Coordinates of C-alpha atoms in Angstrom, one line a residue:
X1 CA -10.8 -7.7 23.1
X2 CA -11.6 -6.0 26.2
X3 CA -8.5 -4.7 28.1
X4 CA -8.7 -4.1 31.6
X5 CA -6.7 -3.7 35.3
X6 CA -6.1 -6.9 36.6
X7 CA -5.6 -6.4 40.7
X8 CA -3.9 -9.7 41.9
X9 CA -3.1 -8.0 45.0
X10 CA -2.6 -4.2 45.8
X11 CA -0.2 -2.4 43.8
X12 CA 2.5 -0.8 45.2
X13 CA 3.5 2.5 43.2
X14 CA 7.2 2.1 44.9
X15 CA 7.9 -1.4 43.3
X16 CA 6.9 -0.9 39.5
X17 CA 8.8 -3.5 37.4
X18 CA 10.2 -2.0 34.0
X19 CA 9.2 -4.6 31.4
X20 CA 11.1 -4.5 28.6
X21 CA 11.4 -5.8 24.5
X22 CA 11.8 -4.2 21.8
X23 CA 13.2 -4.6 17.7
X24 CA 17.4 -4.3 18.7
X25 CA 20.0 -4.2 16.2
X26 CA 22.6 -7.0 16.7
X27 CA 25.4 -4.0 16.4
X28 CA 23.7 -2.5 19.7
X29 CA 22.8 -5.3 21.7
X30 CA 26.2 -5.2 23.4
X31 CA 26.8 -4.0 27.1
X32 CA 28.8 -1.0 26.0
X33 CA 25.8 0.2 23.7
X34 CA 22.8 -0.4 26.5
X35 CA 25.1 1.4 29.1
X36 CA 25.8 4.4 27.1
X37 CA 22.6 4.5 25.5
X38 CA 23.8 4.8 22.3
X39 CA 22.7 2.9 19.2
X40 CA 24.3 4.5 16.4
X41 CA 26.2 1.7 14.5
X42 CA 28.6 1.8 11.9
X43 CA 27.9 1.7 8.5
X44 CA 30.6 -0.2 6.4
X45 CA 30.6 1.7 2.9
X46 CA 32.5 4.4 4.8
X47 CA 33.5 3.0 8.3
X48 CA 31.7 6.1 10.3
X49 CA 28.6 6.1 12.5
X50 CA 25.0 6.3 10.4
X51 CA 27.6 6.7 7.6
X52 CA 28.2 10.0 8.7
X53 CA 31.2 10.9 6.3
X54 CA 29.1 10.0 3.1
X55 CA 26.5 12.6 4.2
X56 CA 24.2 9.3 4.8
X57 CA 23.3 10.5 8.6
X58 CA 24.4 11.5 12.3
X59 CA 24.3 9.9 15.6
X60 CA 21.7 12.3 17.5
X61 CA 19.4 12.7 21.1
X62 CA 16.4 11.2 20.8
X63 CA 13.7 14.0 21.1
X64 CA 10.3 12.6 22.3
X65 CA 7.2 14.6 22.0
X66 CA 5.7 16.5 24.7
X67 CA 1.9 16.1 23.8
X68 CA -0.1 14.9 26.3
X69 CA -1.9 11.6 26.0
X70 CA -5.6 10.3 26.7
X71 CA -6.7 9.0 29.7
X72 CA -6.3 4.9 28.9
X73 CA -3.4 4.6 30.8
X74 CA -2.9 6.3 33.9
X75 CA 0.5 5.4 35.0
X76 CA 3.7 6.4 33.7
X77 CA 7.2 5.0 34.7
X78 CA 5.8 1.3 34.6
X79 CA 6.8 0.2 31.3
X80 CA 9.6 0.2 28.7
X81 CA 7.3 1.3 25.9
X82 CA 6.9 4.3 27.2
X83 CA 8.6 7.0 25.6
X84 CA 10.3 4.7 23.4
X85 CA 13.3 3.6 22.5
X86 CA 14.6 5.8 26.0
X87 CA 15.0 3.5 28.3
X88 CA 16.8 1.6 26.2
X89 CA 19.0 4.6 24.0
X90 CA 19.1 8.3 23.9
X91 CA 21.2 8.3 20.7
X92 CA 20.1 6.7 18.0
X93 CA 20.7 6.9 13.8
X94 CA 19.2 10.2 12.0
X95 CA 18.9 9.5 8.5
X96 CA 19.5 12.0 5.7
X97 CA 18.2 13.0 2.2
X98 CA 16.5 9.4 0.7
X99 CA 18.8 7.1 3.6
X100 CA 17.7 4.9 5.9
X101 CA 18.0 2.4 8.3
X102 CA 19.3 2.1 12.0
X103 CA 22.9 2.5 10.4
X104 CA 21.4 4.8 7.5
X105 CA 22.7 1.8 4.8
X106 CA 20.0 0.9 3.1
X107 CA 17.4 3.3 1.0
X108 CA 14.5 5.3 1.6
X109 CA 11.1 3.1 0.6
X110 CA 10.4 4.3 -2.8
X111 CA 14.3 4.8 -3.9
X112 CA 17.0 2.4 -5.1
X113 CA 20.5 3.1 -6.8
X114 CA 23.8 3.1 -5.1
X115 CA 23.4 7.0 -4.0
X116 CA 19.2 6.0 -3.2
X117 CA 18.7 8.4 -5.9
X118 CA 16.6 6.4 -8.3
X119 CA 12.7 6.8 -7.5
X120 CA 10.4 3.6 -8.0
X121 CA 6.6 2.8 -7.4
X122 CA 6.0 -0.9 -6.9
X123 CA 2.4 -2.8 -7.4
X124 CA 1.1 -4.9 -4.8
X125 CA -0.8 -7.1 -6.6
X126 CA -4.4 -9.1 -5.3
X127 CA -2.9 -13.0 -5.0
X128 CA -5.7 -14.3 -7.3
X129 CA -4.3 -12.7 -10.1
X130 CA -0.6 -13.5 -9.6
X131 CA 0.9 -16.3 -12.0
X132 CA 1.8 -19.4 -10.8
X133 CA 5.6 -19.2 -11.0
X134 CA 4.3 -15.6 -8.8
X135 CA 2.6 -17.7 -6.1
X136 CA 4.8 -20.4 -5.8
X137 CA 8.0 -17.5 -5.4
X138 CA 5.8 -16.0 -2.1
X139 CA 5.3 -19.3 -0.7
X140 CA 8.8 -20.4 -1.3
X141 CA 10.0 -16.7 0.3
X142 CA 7.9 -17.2 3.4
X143 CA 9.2 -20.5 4.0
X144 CA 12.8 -19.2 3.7
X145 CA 12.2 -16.7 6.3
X146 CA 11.0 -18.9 8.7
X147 CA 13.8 -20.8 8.6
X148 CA 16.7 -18.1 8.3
X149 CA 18.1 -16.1 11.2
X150 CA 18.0 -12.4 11.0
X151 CA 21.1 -11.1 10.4
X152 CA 20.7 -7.7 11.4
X153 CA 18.2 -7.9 14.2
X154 CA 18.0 -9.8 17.7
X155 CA 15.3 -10.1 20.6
X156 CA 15.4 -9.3 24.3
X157 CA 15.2 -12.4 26.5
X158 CA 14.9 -10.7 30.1
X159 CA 13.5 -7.3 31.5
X160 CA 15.6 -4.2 31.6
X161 CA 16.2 -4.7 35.4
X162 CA 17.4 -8.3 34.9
X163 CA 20.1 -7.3 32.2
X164 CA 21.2 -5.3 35.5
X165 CA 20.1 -1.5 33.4
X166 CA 22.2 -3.1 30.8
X167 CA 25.9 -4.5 32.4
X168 CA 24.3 -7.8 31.3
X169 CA 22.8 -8.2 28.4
X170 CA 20.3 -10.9 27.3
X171 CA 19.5 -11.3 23.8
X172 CA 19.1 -14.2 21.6
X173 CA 18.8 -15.4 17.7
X174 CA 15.1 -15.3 15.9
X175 CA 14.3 -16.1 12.2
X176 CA 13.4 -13.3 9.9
X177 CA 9.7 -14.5 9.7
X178 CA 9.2 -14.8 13.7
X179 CA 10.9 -11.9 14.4
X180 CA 8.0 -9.5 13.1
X181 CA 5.8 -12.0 15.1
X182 CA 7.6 -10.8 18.0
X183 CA 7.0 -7.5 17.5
X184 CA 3.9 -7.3 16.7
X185 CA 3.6 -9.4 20.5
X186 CA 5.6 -6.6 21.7
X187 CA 3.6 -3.9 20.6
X188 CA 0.2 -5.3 21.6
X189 CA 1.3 -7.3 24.8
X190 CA -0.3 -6.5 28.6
X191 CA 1.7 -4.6 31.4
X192 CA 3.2 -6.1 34.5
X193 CA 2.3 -3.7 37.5
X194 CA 4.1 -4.6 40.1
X195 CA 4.8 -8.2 41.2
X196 CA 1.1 -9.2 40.8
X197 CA -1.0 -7.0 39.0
X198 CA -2.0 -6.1 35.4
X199 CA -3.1 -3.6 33.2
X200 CA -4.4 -5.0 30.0
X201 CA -5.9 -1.8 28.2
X202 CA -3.1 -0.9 26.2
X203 CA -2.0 -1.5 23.0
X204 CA 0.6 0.7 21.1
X205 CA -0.1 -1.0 17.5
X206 CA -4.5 -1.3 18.2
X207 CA -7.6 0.2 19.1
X208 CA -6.5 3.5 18.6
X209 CA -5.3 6.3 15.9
X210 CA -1.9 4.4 14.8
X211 CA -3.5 1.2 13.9
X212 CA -3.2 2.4 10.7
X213 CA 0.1 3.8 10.6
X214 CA 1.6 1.2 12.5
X215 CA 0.3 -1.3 10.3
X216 CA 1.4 0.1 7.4
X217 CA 5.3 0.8 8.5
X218 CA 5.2 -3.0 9.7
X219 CA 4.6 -4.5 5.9
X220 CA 7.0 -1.7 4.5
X221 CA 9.4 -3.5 6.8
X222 CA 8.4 -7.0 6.4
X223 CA 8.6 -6.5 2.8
X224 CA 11.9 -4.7 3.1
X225 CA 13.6 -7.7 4.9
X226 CA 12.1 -10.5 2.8
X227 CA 13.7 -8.0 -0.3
X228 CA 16.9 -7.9 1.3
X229 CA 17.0 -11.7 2.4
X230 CA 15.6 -12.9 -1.1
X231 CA 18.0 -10.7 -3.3
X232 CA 14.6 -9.5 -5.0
X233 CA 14.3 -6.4 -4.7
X234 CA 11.3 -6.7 -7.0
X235 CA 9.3 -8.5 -4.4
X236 CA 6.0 -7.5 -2.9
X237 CA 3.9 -8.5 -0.2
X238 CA 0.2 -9.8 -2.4
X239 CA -2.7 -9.2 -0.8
X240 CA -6.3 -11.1 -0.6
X241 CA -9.4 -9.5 -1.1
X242 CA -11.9 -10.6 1.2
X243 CA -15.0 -8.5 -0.1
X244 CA -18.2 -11.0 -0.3
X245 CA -16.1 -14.0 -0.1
X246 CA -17.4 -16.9 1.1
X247 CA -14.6 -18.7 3.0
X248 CA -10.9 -18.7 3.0
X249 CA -10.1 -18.9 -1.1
X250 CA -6.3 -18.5 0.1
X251 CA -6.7 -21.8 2.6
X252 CA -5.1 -24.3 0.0
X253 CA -2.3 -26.2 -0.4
X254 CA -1.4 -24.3 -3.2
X255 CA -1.0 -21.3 -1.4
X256 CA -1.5 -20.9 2.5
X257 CA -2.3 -23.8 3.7
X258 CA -5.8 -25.9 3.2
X259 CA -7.6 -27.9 5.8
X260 CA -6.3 -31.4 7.5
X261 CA -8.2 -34.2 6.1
X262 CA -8.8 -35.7 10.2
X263 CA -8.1 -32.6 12.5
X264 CA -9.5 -29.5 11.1
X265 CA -8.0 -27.0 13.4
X266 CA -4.5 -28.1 12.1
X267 CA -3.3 -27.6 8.4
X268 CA -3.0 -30.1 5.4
X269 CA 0.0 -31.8 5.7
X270 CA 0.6 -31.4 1.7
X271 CA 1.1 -27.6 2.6
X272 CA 4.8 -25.6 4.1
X273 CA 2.8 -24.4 6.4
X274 CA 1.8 -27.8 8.0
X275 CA 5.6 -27.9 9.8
X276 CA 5.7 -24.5 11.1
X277 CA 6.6 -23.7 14.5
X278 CA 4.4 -20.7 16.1
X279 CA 5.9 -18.2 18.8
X280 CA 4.7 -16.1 21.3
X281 CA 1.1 -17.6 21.7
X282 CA 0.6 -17.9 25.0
X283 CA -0.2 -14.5 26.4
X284 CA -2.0 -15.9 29.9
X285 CA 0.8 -18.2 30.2
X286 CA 3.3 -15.1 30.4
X287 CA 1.4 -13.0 32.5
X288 CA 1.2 -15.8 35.3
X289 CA 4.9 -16.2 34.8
X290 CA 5.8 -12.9 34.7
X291 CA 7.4 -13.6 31.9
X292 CA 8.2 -12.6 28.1
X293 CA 8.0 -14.3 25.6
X294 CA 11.1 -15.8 24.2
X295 CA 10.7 -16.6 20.4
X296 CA 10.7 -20.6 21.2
X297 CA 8.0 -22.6 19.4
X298 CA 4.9 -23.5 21.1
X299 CA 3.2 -25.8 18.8
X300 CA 1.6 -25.9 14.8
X301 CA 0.3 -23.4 13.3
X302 CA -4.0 -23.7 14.0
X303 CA -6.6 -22.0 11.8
X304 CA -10.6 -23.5 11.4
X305 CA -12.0 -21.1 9.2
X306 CA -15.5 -20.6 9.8
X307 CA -15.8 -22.2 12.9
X308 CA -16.3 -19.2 14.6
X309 CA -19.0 -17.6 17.2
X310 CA -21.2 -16.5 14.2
X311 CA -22.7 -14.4 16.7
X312 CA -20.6 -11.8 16.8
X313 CA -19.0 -12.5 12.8
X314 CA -22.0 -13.4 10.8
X315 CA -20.2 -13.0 7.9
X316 CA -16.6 -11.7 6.5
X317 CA -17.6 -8.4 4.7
X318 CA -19.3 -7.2 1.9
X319 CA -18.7 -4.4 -0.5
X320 CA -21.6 -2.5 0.3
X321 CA -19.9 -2.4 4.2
X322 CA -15.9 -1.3 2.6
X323 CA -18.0 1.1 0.7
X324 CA -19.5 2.6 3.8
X325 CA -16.6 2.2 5.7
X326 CA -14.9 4.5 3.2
X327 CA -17.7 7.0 3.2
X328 CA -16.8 8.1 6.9
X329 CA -15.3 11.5 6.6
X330 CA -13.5 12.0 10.0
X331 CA -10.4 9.6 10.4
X332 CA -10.5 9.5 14.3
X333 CA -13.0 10.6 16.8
X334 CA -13.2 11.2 20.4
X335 CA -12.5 9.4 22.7
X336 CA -9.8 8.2 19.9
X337 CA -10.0 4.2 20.7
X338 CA -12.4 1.2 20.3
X339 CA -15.6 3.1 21.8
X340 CA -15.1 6.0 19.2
X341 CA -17.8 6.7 16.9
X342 CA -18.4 8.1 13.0
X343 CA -14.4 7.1 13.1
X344 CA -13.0 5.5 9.8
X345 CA -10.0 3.9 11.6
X346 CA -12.7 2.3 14.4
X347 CA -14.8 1.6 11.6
X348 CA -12.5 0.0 9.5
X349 CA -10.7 -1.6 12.6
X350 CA -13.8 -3.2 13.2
X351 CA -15.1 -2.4 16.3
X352 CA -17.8 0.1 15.2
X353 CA -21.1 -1.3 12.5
X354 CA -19.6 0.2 9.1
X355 CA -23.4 0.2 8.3
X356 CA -24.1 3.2 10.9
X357 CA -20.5 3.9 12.5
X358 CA -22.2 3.7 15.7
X359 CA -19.3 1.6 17.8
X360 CA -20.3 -2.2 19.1
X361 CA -18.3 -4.3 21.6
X362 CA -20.8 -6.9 21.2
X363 CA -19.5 -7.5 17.2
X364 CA -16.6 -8.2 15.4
X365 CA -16.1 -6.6 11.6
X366 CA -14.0 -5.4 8.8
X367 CA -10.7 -6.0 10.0
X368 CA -11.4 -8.2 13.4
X369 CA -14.0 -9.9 11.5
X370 CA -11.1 -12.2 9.5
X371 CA -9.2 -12.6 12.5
X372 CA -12.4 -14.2 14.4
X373 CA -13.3 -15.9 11.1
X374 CA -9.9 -17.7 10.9
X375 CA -10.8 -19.2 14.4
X376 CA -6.9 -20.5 14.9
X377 CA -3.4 -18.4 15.5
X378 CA -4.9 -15.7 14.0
X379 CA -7.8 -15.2 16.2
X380 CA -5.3 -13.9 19.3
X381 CA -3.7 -10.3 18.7
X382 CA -0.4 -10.8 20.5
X383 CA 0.0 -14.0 18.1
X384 CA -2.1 -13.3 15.1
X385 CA 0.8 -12.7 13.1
X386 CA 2.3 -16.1 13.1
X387 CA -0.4 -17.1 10.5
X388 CA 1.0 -16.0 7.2
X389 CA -2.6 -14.9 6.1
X390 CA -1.8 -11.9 8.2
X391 CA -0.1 -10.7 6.1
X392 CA -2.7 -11.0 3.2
X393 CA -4.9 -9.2 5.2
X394 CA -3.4 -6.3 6.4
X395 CA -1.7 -5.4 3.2
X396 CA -6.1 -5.4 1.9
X397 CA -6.8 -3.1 5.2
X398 CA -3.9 -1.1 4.0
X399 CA -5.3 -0.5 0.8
X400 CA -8.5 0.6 1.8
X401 CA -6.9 2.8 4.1
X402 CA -5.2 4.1 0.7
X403 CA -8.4 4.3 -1.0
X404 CA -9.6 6.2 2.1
X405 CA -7.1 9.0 1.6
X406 CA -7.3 9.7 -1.8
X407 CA -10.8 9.9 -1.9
X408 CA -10.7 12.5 1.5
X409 CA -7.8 14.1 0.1
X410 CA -6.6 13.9 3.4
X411 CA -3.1 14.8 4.5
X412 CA -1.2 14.1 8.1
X413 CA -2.9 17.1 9.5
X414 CA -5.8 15.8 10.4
X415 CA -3.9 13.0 12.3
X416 CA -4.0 13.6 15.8
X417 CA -1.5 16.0 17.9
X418 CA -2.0 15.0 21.1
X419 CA -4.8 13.3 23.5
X420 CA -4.6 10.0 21.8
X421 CA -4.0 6.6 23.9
X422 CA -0.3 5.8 24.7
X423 CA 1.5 5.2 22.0
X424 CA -0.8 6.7 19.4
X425 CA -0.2 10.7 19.1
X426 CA 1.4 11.7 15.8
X427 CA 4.8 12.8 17.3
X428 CA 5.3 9.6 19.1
X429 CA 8.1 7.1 18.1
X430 CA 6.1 3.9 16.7
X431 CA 6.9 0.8 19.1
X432 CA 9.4 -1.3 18.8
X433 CA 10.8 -0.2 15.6
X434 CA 14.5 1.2 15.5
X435 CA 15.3 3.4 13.2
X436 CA 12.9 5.8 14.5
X437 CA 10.3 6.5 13.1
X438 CA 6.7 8.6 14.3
X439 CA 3.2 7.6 13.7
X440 CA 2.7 10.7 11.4
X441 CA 5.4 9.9 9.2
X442 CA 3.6 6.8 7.7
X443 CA 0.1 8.4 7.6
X444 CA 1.1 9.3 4.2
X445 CA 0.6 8.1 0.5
X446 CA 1.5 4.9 -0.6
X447 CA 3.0 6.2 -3.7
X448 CA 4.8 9.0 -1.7
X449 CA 6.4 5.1 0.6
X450 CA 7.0 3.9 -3.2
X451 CA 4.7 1.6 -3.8
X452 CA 0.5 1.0 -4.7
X453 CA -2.1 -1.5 -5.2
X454 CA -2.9 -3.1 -8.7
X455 CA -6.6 -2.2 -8.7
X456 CA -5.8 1.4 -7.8
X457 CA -3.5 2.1 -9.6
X458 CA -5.4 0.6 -12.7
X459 CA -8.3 3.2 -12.1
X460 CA -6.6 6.0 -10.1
X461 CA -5.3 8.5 -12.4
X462 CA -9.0 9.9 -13.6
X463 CA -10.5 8.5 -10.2
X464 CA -7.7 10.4 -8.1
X465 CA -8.4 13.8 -10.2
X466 CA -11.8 13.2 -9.4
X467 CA -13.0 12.3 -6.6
X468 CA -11.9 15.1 -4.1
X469 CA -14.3 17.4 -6.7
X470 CA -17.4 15.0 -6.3
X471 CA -16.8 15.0 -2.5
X472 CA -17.1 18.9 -2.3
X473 CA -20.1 18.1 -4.6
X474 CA -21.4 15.6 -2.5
X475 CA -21.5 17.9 0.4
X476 CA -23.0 21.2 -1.5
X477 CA -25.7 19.2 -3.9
X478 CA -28.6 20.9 -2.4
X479 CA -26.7 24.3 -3.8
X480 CA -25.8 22.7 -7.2
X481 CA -29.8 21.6 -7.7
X482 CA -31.0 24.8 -6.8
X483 CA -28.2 26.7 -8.9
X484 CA -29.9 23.8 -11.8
X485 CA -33.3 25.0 -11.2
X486 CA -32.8 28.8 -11.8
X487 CA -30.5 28.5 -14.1
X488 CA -33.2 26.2 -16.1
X489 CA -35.9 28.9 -15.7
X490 CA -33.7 31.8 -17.0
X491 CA -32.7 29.9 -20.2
X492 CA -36.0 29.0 -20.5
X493 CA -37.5 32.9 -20.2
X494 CA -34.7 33.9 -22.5
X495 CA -35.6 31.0 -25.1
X496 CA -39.2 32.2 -25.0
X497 CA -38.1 35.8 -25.4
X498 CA -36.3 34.9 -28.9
X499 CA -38.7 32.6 -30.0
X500 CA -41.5 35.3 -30.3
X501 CA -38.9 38.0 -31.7
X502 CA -37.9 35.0 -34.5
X503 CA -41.4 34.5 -35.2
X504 CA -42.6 38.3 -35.2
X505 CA -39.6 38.5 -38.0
X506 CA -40.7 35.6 -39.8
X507 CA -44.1 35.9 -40.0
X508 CA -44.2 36.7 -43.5
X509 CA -40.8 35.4 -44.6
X510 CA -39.7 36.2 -48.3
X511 CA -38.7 33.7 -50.9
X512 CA -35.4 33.6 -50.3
X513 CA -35.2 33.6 -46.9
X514 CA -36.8 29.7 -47.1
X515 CA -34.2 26.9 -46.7
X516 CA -32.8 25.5 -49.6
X517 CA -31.9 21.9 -48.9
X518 CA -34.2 20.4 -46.3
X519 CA -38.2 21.3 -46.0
X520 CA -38.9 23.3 -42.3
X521 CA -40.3 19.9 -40.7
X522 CA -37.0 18.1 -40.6
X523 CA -35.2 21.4 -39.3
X524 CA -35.4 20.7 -35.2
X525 CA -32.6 22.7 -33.5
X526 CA -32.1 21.4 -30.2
X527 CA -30.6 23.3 -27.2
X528 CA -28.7 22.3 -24.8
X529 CA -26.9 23.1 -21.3
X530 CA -24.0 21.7 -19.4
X531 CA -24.2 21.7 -15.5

């Protein structure tokens, strides 16, 4: 979506409003921790802060990075996302050895075990080839998370400077489901500039290098709470795979939801999903308000698949175009956001043609393409992630993102330092997450985070070993088929050479030199090279 400056009426630099939200642990949404900045909870196997006496962690500053960002956003002091979580704490949870967690209680993604000591790979599987009992257990789990409080995590109701910088604290209750809709509202949402002004290109989760990243953190998390809520800590997020499908296989009753029989913007009322509640859908709303949203329900769930402007979505995408897509070689490009070209993460993102990488406002694919298809909830960033097939989808983006990197052998250097939109450097502190953690971190391998996809992992121990090699070979072919062609000629000026000696010799060959058990016609040696 284009994001741009919204002047109501002059801005007055002197009169900047902090708006504020962000993911708060219940243990540090009291005045004492918002005053002394300080959200370093205790963890109970021990009694101590970030479970400090087990060796689990310490209570520490917050360091923030000092690289300089792009040009998108050319204020600073004006929101609470900057420099996050600062304006909120200054001392947060560091994590030791395989801990984590904004207490340090739980383990690292990718370890289990009492001391977090056991390692573990899990397998995201594709939802079509789930069993039933499978499919009806994800369902089942969504539904309980939309209708259980978080236990460990509340939501900021009112702006840092109406909590008084924190004597007064305003937080309330959200389910487990609608709490990650919340963020991902946080993390995308406009900024108030003064009393009557906006600024709506910004976006520390989108259109730009942590898209990625971010993405990927949030469904380690999601999957983490649902694990914890659940008591199965077997459970993985499934994901769809949207390649040269026609529609939306996943809109049925049987899983996600299928159409209404009279309204077909709304959802069968045979499915869960038919009763849900959606939050934090009405972006305009708030901005004319001045006002955040609150977690309260606004209404059903909508999604009318395929009734789109097929104008700018012709089509979800095709194999051929995920192929391409992964052929990019550069992960991010300058200027590093939606105009950047020859850029896998733009491309894949979807706001560049993955047949030429050549960025195009005027169409949406890959990734945006399925959130215009859907036509419904999903169709509005700040909200998309009420409808549950967000969470389908991403964890397919992910993958590719996975295939991406084995097949680049790419590692988190290439990820940029600095110069990168708000939000988006590698240093910086991923909004709204706490415990902290940096964009960098999770631009990493999925098996490194403990998990991997059935269809990689299937073909990706020969694949893996092979596929940096035939991208170096890829890149020098012109040398190999030139190294081909004289290496043909000389084995063919040496086989001429020893032909005529071998026939000089056997011109007039003796009797017993003749062969014994097969007549000279059905002798053919052959000869033959390996490249």
């Amino acid at each position: 979506m284009e994001r741009n400056m919204v002047p109501l009426a002059f801005c007055c630099l002197f009169f900047f409003l902090h708006v504020c939200r962000g993911q708060f642990p219940r243990a540090c949404s009291t005045a004492e921790s918002l005053l002394s900045k300080e959200c370093c909870p205790v963890w109970s196997g021990d009694g101590s802060s970030c479970g400090q006496l087990s060796g689990r962690g310490v209570c520490q500053d917050v360091v923030l990075t000092s690289s300089a960002t792009g040009p998108q956003f050319p204020f600073t002091g004006v929101d609470d996302r900057e420099n996050w979580p600062t304006v909120f704490y200054n001392r947060t949870c560091q994590c030791l050895g395989n801990f984590m967690g904004y207490n340090c209680a739980d383990c690292k993604f990718g370890f289990r075990g009492p001391n977090c000591t056991e390692r573990r790979t899990m397998i995201r599987k594709e939802i079509f080839r789930m069993s039933s009992a499978e499919k009806s257990k994800f369902v089942a789990y969504l539904n309980l998370a939309k209708h259980t409080t978080s236990r460990d995590y509340v939501i900021v109701t009112g702006t840092y400077a109406q909590m008084n910088n924190g004597s007064n604290p305003m937080f309330a209750d959200i389910n487990v489901y609608d709490l990650f809709v919340w963020m991902h509202y946080y993390a995308s949402r406009d900024v108030f500039i003064g009393e009557d002004a906006l600024w709506r290109d910004i976006d520390f989760a989108h259109e730009a290098p942590a898209f990625v990243p971010w993405h990927r953190y949030f469904l380690l998390h999601w999957e983490h709470e649902i694990q914890k809520l659940t008591g199965d800590e077997n459970f993985t997020i499934p994901f769809w795979d949207w390649r040269d499908a026609q529609g939306c296989d996943i809109c049925t009753d049987e899983l996600l939801g299928g159409v209404h029989p009279t309204t077909t913007s709304l959802l069968s009322p045979a499915s869960f999903f038919a009763s849900w509640q959606i939050v934090c859908s009405r972006p305009e709303e708030y901005n004319a308000q001045r006002i955040l949203c609150n977690g309260t329900g606004e209404g059903p769930l909508f999604r009318n698949p395929g009734g789109h402007d097929r104008s700018r979505t012709p089509r979800l995408p095709t194999t051929a175009e995920v192929e391409l897509c992964l052929s990019l070689t550069n992960y991010e490009t300058e200027p590093m956001d939606r105009s950047a070209n020859f850029s896998f993460r733009n491309t894949l993102e979807g706001f560049a043609d993955p047949r030429t990488g050549i960025a195009n406002r005027s169409q949406s694919n890959m990734h945006n393409s399925l959130h215009v298809f859907l036509n419904g909830s999903m169709s509005s960033v700040q909200g998309s992630a009420n409808d549950p097939v967000f969470v389908l989808h991403h964890a397919f983006v992910d993958s590719i993102f996975e295939q991406w990197l084995r097949r680049h052998g790419a590692s988190v250097d290439i990820y940029p330092e600095a110069n990168a939109p708000i939000g988006h450097n590698r240093g910086y502190y991923m909004v709204p997450f706490i415990p902290l953690y940096t964009n960098g971190e999770f631009f990493a391998a999925s098996r490194d985070l403990g998990y991997d996809y059935d269809y990689l992992a299937e073909s990706g121990s020969i694949e893996d070993f092979l596929l940096p090699y035939l991208e170096q070979a890829r890149q020098i072919w012109q040398w190999l088929v030139g190294a081909a062609v004289v290496g043909g000629l000389i084995t063919a000026v040496i086989a001429t050479i020893v032909g005529l000696a071998c026939r000089r010799k056997r011109k007039f060959p003796s009797e017993e030199t003749q062969p014994l058990l097969m007549e000279a016609e059905d002798y053919q040696p052959t000869y033959q090279s390996h490249l």
